[in-house]
Amino acid sequence: SQQGEEDPQALSIQEGENATMNCSYKTSINNLQWYRQNSGRGLVHLILIRSNEREKHSGRLRVTLDTSKKSSSLLITASRAADTASYFCATAMDTGRRALTFGSGTRLQVQP
Amino acid sequence: DARVTQTPRDKVTEMGQEVTMRCQPILGHNTVFWYRQTMMQGLELLAYFRNRAPLDDSGMPKDRFSAEMPDATLATLKIQPSEPRDSAVYFCASGLVIGSSTDTQYFGPGTRLTVL
């Protein structure tokens, strides 16, 4: 079963606009990670935020984490056509199983 | 630039045949994961190893799937006999786990398996 659920499932924007994707999860976590997957390729790690952090930045990416609501958001600013991909959140649980549990993903299409 | 490699990249086989997928994790990583990705189920964890020991293979159909790490540079996932429902992209990922934290995983390019 999937721990994280992304919203929206699909998003289409124009180049230069910002894209926001949301992720909700169910259990206590150690950290939450965002990955990107280009069509036909493997997943690429984007950013990791730990449970004691609320916000993190990396280049044009901004991630927030609200552990009280069990949710996270990924903001991509000034989007580019090359940002077109599927984006997944993945949670690392606080106890027990150490593997990541991935959400269902958001398909982002950036129109040039 | 270290990366996870997987072979083969594509495999087409007939139902009942044995399929072996191989993965070379990044040197120095102590954890290896096998995932399966389908449109219907998304990304599912099949098995993972830490320091070559299997820690969790609860996501794997035991009657036909097996995963091993014969040495630190090779992980294998075997399906015998294969069935059409096994058609999917299989990803291997490796990472460095220190203590209790699961941090970044590095994914290989995947093996696209089609079972006819």
mmCIF file of C-alpha atoms in Angstrom:
data_model
loop_
_atom_site.group_PDB
_atom_site.id
_atom_site.type_symbol
_atom_site.label_atom_id
_atom_site.label_comp_id
_atom_site.label_asym_id
_atom_site.label_seq_id
_atom_site.Cartn_x
_atom_site.Cartn_y
_atom_site.Cartn_z
ATOM 1 C CA SER A 1 0.000 0.000 0.000
ATOM 2 C CA GLN A 2 1.157 3.535 -0.655
ATOM 3 C CA GLN A 3 1.940 5.799 2.232
ATOM 4 C CA GLY A 4 2.012 9.031 0.286
ATOM 5 C CA GLU A 5 -0.651 10.355 -2.003
ATOM 6 C CA GLU A 6 0.133 13.200 -4.350
ATOM 7 C CA ASP A 7 -2.183 15.919 -5.470
ATOM 8 C CA PRO A 8 -2.859 16.779 -8.217
ATOM 9 C CA GLN A 9 -2.346 13.645 -10.277
ATOM 10 C CA ALA A 10 -1.551 15.786 -13.295
ATOM 11 C CA LEU A 11 -0.614 19.430 -13.757
ATOM 12 C CA SER A 12 -0.116 21.441 -16.925
ATOM 13 C CA ILE A 13 1.399 24.924 -16.797
ATOM 14 C CA GLN A 14 3.189 27.400 -19.024
ATOM 15 C CA GLU A 15 6.912 27.950 -18.917
ATOM 16 C CA GLY A 16 7.806 30.573 -16.337
ATOM 17 C CA GLU A 17 4.891 29.757 -14.051
ATOM 18 C CA ASN A 18 5.262 28.119 -10.661
ATOM 19 C CA ALA A 19 4.195 24.519 -10.057
ATOM 20 C CA THR A 20 2.997 23.268 -6.697
ATOM 21 C CA MET A 21 2.545 19.617 -5.833
ATOM 22 C CA ASN A 22 1.228 18.266 -2.568
ATOM 23 C CA CYS A 23 1.818 15.025 -0.734
ATOM 24 C CA SER A 24 -0.077 13.547 2.182
ATOM 25 C CA TYR A 25 1.027 10.592 4.266
ATOM 26 C CA LYS A 26 -0.382 8.514 7.073
ATOM 27 C CA THR A 27 2.196 7.548 9.666
ATOM 28 C CA SER A 28 4.996 9.125 11.646
ATOM 29 C CA ILE A 29 8.068 9.735 9.518
ATOM 30 C CA ASN A 30 11.798 10.221 9.920
ATOM 31 C CA ASN A 31 12.107 12.160 6.672
ATOM 32 C CA LEU A 32 10.286 12.862 3.424
ATOM 33 C CA GLN A 33 11.949 12.954 0.042
ATOM 34 C CA TRP A 34 10.959 14.148 -3.408
ATOM 35 C CA TYR A 35 12.066 12.398 -6.579
ATOM 36 C CA ARG A 36 11.665 13.181 -10.237
ATOM 37 C CA GLN A 37 11.205 10.656 -13.027
ATOM 38 C CA ASN A 38 11.553 11.548 -16.672
ATOM 39 C CA SER A 39 9.656 9.333 -19.064
ATOM 40 C CA GLY A 40 11.355 5.962 -19.458
ATOM 41 C CA ARG A 41 14.056 6.744 -16.910
ATOM 42 C CA GLY A 42 14.863 5.986 -13.308
ATOM 43 C CA LEU A 43 14.023 8.200 -10.382
ATOM 44 C CA VAL A 44 16.317 11.050 -9.443
ATOM 45 C CA HIS A 45 16.500 12.384 -5.915
ATOM 46 C CA LEU A 46 15.624 16.069 -5.617
ATOM 47 C CA ILE A 47 15.482 16.999 -1.968
ATOM 48 C CA LEU A 48 15.119 15.506 1.520
ATOM 49 C CA ILE A 49 13.433 17.182 4.464
ATOM 50 C CA ARG A 50 13.657 15.755 7.968
ATOM 51 C CA SER A 51 10.759 15.569 10.387
ATOM 52 C CA ASN A 52 12.198 18.369 12.532
ATOM 53 C CA GLU A 53 12.457 20.744 9.556
ATOM 54 C CA ARG A 54 9.638 22.877 8.201
ATOM 55 C CA GLU A 55 11.072 24.248 4.986
ATOM 56 C CA LYS A 56 13.984 23.583 2.693
ATOM 57 C CA HIS A 57 15.274 25.145 -0.502
ATOM 58 C CA SER A 58 17.403 23.850 -3.327
ATOM 59 C CA GLY A 59 17.788 26.072 -6.366
ATOM 60 C CA ARG A 60 14.295 26.587 -7.811
ATOM 61 C CA LEU A 61 12.809 24.000 -5.475
ATOM 62 C CA ARG A 62 11.111 24.751 -2.198
ATOM 63 C CA VAL A 63 9.782 22.003 0.025
ATOM 64 C CA THR A 64 7.612 22.442 3.093
ATOM 65 C CA LEU A 65 6.668 19.861 5.679
ATOM 66 C CA ASP A 66 3.797 20.026 8.142
ATOM 67 C CA THR A 67 4.024 17.005 10.420
ATOM 68 C CA SER A 68 0.843 17.973 12.288
ATOM 69 C CA LYS A 69 -1.114 17.689 9.038
ATOM 70 C CA LYS A 70 1.082 14.897 7.681
ATOM 71 C CA SER A 71 1.597 16.776 4.466
ATOM 72 C CA SER A 72 4.340 18.228 2.317
ATOM 73 C CA SER A 73 4.464 20.444 -0.720
ATOM 74 C CA LEU A 74 6.979 20.853 -3.520
ATOM 75 C CA LEU A 75 7.140 24.200 -5.275
ATOM 76 C CA ILE A 76 9.055 24.598 -8.507
ATOM 77 C CA THR A 77 9.513 28.265 -9.339
ATOM 78 C CA ALA A 78 9.988 29.723 -12.820
ATOM 79 C CA SER A 79 9.310 26.374 -14.457
ATOM 80 C CA ARG A 80 11.035 25.271 -17.646
ATOM 81 C CA ALA A 81 10.053 22.797 -20.333
ATOM 82 C CA ALA A 82 12.834 20.549 -19.004
ATOM 83 C CA ASP A 83 10.936 20.262 -15.710
ATOM 84 C CA THR A 84 8.344 18.129 -17.488
ATOM 85 C CA ALA A 85 8.381 14.837 -15.578
ATOM 86 C CA SER A 86 6.582 12.867 -12.879
ATOM 87 C CA TYR A 87 7.290 13.871 -9.311
ATOM 88 C CA PHE A 88 7.031 11.474 -6.392
ATOM 89 C CA CYS A 89 7.137 11.979 -2.685
ATOM 90 C CA ALA A 90 8.607 9.191 -0.584
ATOM 91 C CA THR A 91 8.491 8.738 3.146
ATOM 92 C CA ALA A 92 11.006 7.102 5.439
ATOM 93 C CA MET A 93 9.235 5.854 8.524
ATOM 94 C CA ASP A 94 10.260 6.674 12.042
ATOM 95 C CA THR A 95 10.433 3.072 13.223
ATOM 96 C CA GLY A 96 10.291 -0.380 11.752
ATOM 97 C CA ARG A 97 10.683 -0.650 8.018
ATOM 98 C CA ARG A 98 13.586 1.360 6.689
ATOM 99 C CA ALA A 99 12.736 1.338 3.014
ATOM 100 C CA LEU A 100 11.021 4.295 1.398
ATOM 101 C CA THR A 101 7.332 4.217 0.559
ATOM 102 C CA PHE A 102 6.458 6.118 -2.583
ATOM 103 C CA GLY A 103 3.330 8.032 -3.458
ATOM 104 C CA SER A 104 1.436 7.762 -6.703
ATOM 105 C CA GLY A 105 3.136 10.749 -8.312
ATOM 106 C CA THR A 106 2.170 13.991 -10.033
ATOM 107 C CA ARG A 107 2.676 14.266 -13.775
ATOM 108 C CA LEU A 108 3.873 17.774 -14.579
ATOM 109 C CA GLN A 109 3.731 19.122 -18.117
ATOM 110 C CA VAL A 110 5.420 22.462 -18.742
ATOM 111 C CA GLN A 111 4.386 23.988 -22.042
ATOM 112 C CA PRO A 112 7.081 26.051 -23.807
ATOM 113 C CA ASP B 1 30.105 10.101 -11.642
ATOM 114 C CA ALA B 2 29.017 6.982 -9.733
ATOM 115 C CA ARG B 3 25.702 5.456 -10.721
ATOM 116 C CA VAL B 4 23.645 2.326 -10.335
ATOM 117 C CA THR B 5 23.694 0.101 -13.391
ATOM 118 C CA GLN B 6 21.120 -2.474 -14.379
ATOM 119 C CA THR B 7 21.071 -5.159 -17.028
ATOM 120 C CA PRO B 8 19.336 -5.914 -19.243
ATOM 121 C CA ARG B 9 17.557 -2.656 -20.033
ATOM 122 C CA ASP B 10 14.788 -4.455 -21.895
ATOM 123 C CA LYS B 11 13.683 -8.053 -21.723
ATOM 124 C CA VAL B 12 10.914 -9.744 -23.695
ATOM 125 C CA THR B 13 10.215 -13.320 -22.768
ATOM 126 C CA GLU B 14 7.504 -15.925 -22.938
ATOM 127 C CA MET B 15 5.403 -17.054 -20.049
ATOM 128 C CA GLY B 16 7.096 -19.777 -18.042
ATOM 129 C CA GLN B 17 10.619 -18.698 -18.825
ATOM 130 C CA GLU B 18 13.162 -17.731 -16.189
ATOM 131 C CA VAL B 19 14.184 -14.087 -16.013
ATOM 132 C CA THR B 20 17.247 -12.777 -14.221
ATOM 133 C CA MET B 21 17.830 -9.076 -13.691
ATOM 134 C CA ARG B 22 21.127 -7.732 -12.439
ATOM 135 C CA CYS B 23 22.136 -4.606 -10.588
ATOM 136 C CA GLN B 24 25.461 -3.091 -9.697
ATOM 137 C CA PRO B 25 25.025 -0.701 -6.770
ATOM 138 C CA ILE B 26 27.186 2.329 -6.191
ATOM 139 C CA LEU B 27 30.468 1.338 -4.584
ATOM 140 C CA GLY B 28 30.375 1.976 -0.853
ATOM 141 C CA HIS B 29 26.608 1.880 -0.513
ATOM 142 C CA ASN B 30 25.413 -0.601 2.084
ATOM 143 C CA THR B 31 21.757 -0.900 1.112
ATOM 144 C CA VAL B 32 20.165 -2.200 -2.087
ATOM 145 C CA PHE B 33 16.490 -2.004 -2.971
ATOM 146 C CA TRP B 34 14.409 -3.663 -5.681
ATOM 147 C CA TYR B 35 11.222 -1.889 -6.807
ATOM 148 C CA ARG B 36 8.619 -2.683 -9.426
ATOM 149 C CA GLN B 37 6.711 0.026 -11.242
ATOM 150 C CA THR B 38 3.432 -0.444 -13.077
ATOM 151 C CA MET B 39 0.744 1.972 -14.140
ATOM 152 C CA MET B 40 -1.799 0.340 -11.858
ATOM 153 C CA GLN B 41 0.264 -0.160 -8.700
ATOM 154 C CA GLY B 42 2.862 2.559 -9.000
ATOM 155 C CA LEU B 43 6.193 1.923 -7.295
ATOM 156 C CA GLU B 44 6.235 -1.118 -5.050
ATOM 157 C CA LEU B 45 9.085 -2.300 -2.889
ATOM 158 C CA LEU B 46 9.944 -5.921 -3.578
ATOM 159 C CA ALA B 47 13.005 -6.467 -1.394
ATOM 160 C CA TYR B 48 15.895 -4.757 0.227
ATOM 161 C CA PHE B 49 19.288 -5.719 1.528
ATOM 162 C CA ARG B 50 21.577 -4.119 4.048
ATOM 163 C CA ASN B 51 25.203 -5.177 4.072
ATOM 164 C CA ARG B 52 24.129 -7.946 1.653
ATOM 165 C CA ALA B 53 21.666 -9.463 4.133
ATOM 166 C CA PRO B 54 17.984 -9.527 3.123
ATOM 167 C CA LEU B 55 16.021 -7.322 5.516
ATOM 168 C CA ASP B 56 12.606 -7.240 3.947
ATOM 169 C CA ASP B 57 11.227 -9.217 1.039
ATOM 170 C CA SER B 58 7.605 -9.103 2.109
ATOM 171 C CA GLY B 59 6.617 -7.358 -1.101
ATOM 172 C CA MET B 60 7.848 -10.202 -3.244
ATOM 173 C CA PRO B 61 5.809 -13.232 -4.370
ATOM 174 C CA LYS B 62 7.941 -15.893 -2.722
ATOM 175 C CA ASP B 63 6.842 -18.762 -4.899
ATOM 176 C CA ARG B 64 8.354 -17.308 -8.057
ATOM 177 C CA PHE B 65 10.618 -14.401 -7.113
ATOM 178 C CA SER B 66 13.998 -14.546 -5.454
ATOM 179 C CA ALA B 67 16.532 -11.845 -4.687
ATOM 180 C CA GLU B 68 20.160 -12.297 -3.765
ATOM 181 C CA MET B 69 23.395 -10.388 -3.294
ATOM 182 C CA PRO B 70 26.208 -12.806 -4.089
ATOM 183 C CA ASP B 71 28.707 -10.040 -3.394
ATOM 184 C CA ALA B 72 28.773 -6.326 -2.644
ATOM 185 C CA THR B 73 28.925 -5.397 -6.330
ATOM 186 C CA LEU B 74 26.034 -7.491 -7.593
ATOM 187 C CA ALA B 75 22.365 -7.865 -6.733
ATOM 188 C CA THR B 76 20.086 -10.184 -8.665
ATOM 189 C CA LEU B 77 16.330 -10.528 -8.985
ATOM 190 C CA LYS B 78 15.058 -13.729 -10.479
ATOM 191 C CA ILE B 79 11.580 -14.710 -11.615
ATOM 192 C CA GLN B 80 10.883 -18.371 -12.281
ATOM 193 C CA PRO B 81 8.507 -19.079 -13.889
ATOM 194 C CA SER B 82 7.544 -15.696 -15.307
ATOM 195 C CA GLU B 83 3.918 -14.729 -15.911
ATOM 196 C CA PRO B 84 2.327 -11.941 -17.997
ATOM 197 C CA ARG B 85 1.344 -10.097 -14.801
ATOM 198 C CA ASP B 86 5.058 -9.705 -14.013
ATOM 199 C CA SER B 87 5.371 -7.271 -16.914
ATOM 200 C CA ALA B 88 6.649 -4.041 -15.402
ATOM 201 C CA VAL B 89 9.730 -1.891 -15.036
ATOM 202 C CA TYR B 90 12.019 -3.182 -12.317
ATOM 203 C CA PHE B 91 14.272 -0.682 -10.599
ATOM 204 C CA CYS B 92 17.266 -1.239 -8.426
ATOM 205 C CA ALA B 93 18.363 1.498 -6.043
ATOM 206 C CA SER B 94 21.236 1.769 -3.618
ATOM 207 C CA GLY B 95 21.910 3.996 -0.665
ATOM 208 C CA LEU B 96 24.045 4.534 2.380
ATOM 209 C CA VAL B 97 22.107 3.963 5.568
ATOM 210 C CA ILE B 98 23.764 5.060 8.780
ATOM 211 C CA GLY B 99 22.041 4.248 12.024
ATOM 212 C CA SER B 100 18.273 4.278 11.780
ATOM 213 C CA SER B 101 17.807 6.868 9.069
ATOM 214 C CA THR B 102 16.880 6.046 5.483
ATOM 215 C CA ASP B 103 18.300 8.743 3.305
ATOM 216 C CA THR B 104 18.755 9.317 -0.400
ATOM 217 C CA GLN B 105 18.350 6.402 -2.743
ATOM 218 C CA TYR B 106 20.062 6.316 -6.106
ATOM 219 C CA PHE B 107 18.106 4.588 -8.811
ATOM 220 C CA GLY B 108 19.283 2.634 -11.791
ATOM 221 C CA PRO B 109 17.706 3.107 -15.232
ATOM 222 C CA GLY B 110 15.438 0.093 -14.796
ATOM 223 C CA THR B 111 14.749 -3.144 -16.647
ATOM 224 C CA ARG B 112 11.584 -3.122 -18.730
ATOM 225 C CA LEU B 113 10.203 -6.652 -18.616
ATOM 226 C CA THR B 114 7.523 -7.885 -20.977
ATOM 227 C CA VAL B 115 6.181 -11.380 -20.476
ATOM 228 C CA LEU B 116 4.103 -12.619 -23.407
#
